[in-house]
Amino acid sequence: MTHASATGSGVVLGLIRSGAATTRRDLLDALGWSRVTLERRLEELLSAGLIVHAGSRASGGGRPREEFAVDKDRGLVLAIDIGSSHTRVAITDLHGAVLVEDEADIGLFDGPEEIFSWSRQVFEFLLRGLGRPVSDVLGVGIGVPGPVDPTTGRLGSPQLDPRWDDVRVVDYLTELSDDVIVAVDRDVNILALGEARFGWPEYRDLVVVKSGIGLGCAFVLDGGIVRGSRGGAGQLSAPLRARLSDPLRRLETVASGGTIRDDLSASGIRVRTSAEIVALAADGDAEVQRLIREAGETIGYALADVVGLLNPSAVVIGGNLAEAGDLYVGAIRRSLFGSAHAYSRQGLVVERARLAEKAGVRGGSALALDALFAPDRISELTRS
């Protein structure tokens, strides 16, 4: 980091935004700057409309300390969580609070043209309902069910549906200004970001699973998402092979909502989405319950090696299949604890995602806000 970046306004904004330091005294203590330098940076942020005075806080007997906060109403963020068969969209403020949202049974296998055409229409409708123009949109955060190259923003290849191979998502958002920040990541990564930041802030190390028609896994280590060199970290493999020389198989080809759907189809039961599978289980369908339980057990076995390698504090299960509750999450927990190394399972929490269906859009918003408020970007913006 350059000296200018290290002492720029973006560093101040990062501390305010995280809540780590929101008063002058806290900022001085955290940064070790002179008061003159801090006042200059605060004035830059205030003049740019990025922060506002947010009241006062008691200071232990002295005068109340004035607090600062990001101006949450200065703009909007669009969030899109694209799943294999279900997509949720939301509009948030600049604190990441969801203002309005919508969803539909449309997903990866409908192709990018269909997905982004639908989301564009829904966002236009939602913005009208809020009484806000499209010019208020400052960022877009998108989760897609496949690897994304973190350096180029292009989707990797091969994807589960070849229509997504090498897609540049920004090309489908031409109605937005060139100044709008667009951030793209795997759907399970944005779910993990949402859960780590808003659902499980007490833990720094998580393994997060998204289970719907497809299956994804993400790692949060020391509070940050691990993406790998080309955005492909987190691909789980089926735990059993006939011979050691056999190639690994993707776990979702043997234990996912998609495999349950295929098994049901072979029995003459037609379902399209993982939510429909969960609904059948809730209605008492014994065969569906058995398939869900078996999928959970297989996933638990596959995760045993993961927790041995990473030693996380918690394994968080999200996605529509997690809505089956203990039928599914309990099966994962039992098989994981029955097969994991003794040390790695000590104190390990295996639970359902706390944000439930909102985790993806909240994580998508956080992804966009992190890019929008990147310290170097803000320091450059306020200097110019």
Coordinates of C-alpha atoms in Angstrom, one line a residue, residues 2 27 51 61-63 77 83 85 104-105 112 123 135 143 170 212 218 244 253-254 277 283 300 324 340 362 370 373:
T2 CA 1.3 3.4 -0.9
L27 CA -10.2 7.0 14.9
I51 CA -20.5 10.1 5.7
G61 CA -17.9 11.2 32.2
G62 CA -16.7 13.7 29.7
R63 CA -18.5 15.5 26.9
V77 CA -27.3 -1.3 -4.3
G83 CA -29.3 -20.3 -8.0
S85 CA -33.4 -23.2 -10.2
A104 CA -38.8 -16.4 -8.9
D105 CA -38.3 -20.0 -9.9
P112 CA -28.0 -15.5 -18.8
F123 CA -35.6 -4.0 -10.6
S135 CA -29.4 7.0 -11.3
G143 CA -23.8 -14.4 -7.2
V170 CA -21.4 -6.4 -17.0
G212 CA -30.4 -26.6 -3.5
A218 CA -17.2 -21.8 0.5
L244 CA -8.1 -45.0 -5.8
T253 CA -23.6 -35.6 -8.9
V254 CA -24.3 -38.0 -6.0
I277 CA -38.6 -31.3 -2.6
D283 CA -46.0 -33.2 3.9
G300 CA -21.4 -35.0 6.0
A324 CA -35.9 -29.2 5.7
A340 CA -14.2 -36.5 11.3
R362 CA -27.3 -9.6 1.8
D370 CA -16.9 -3.6 -0.4
F373 CA -16.0 1.6 -0.7

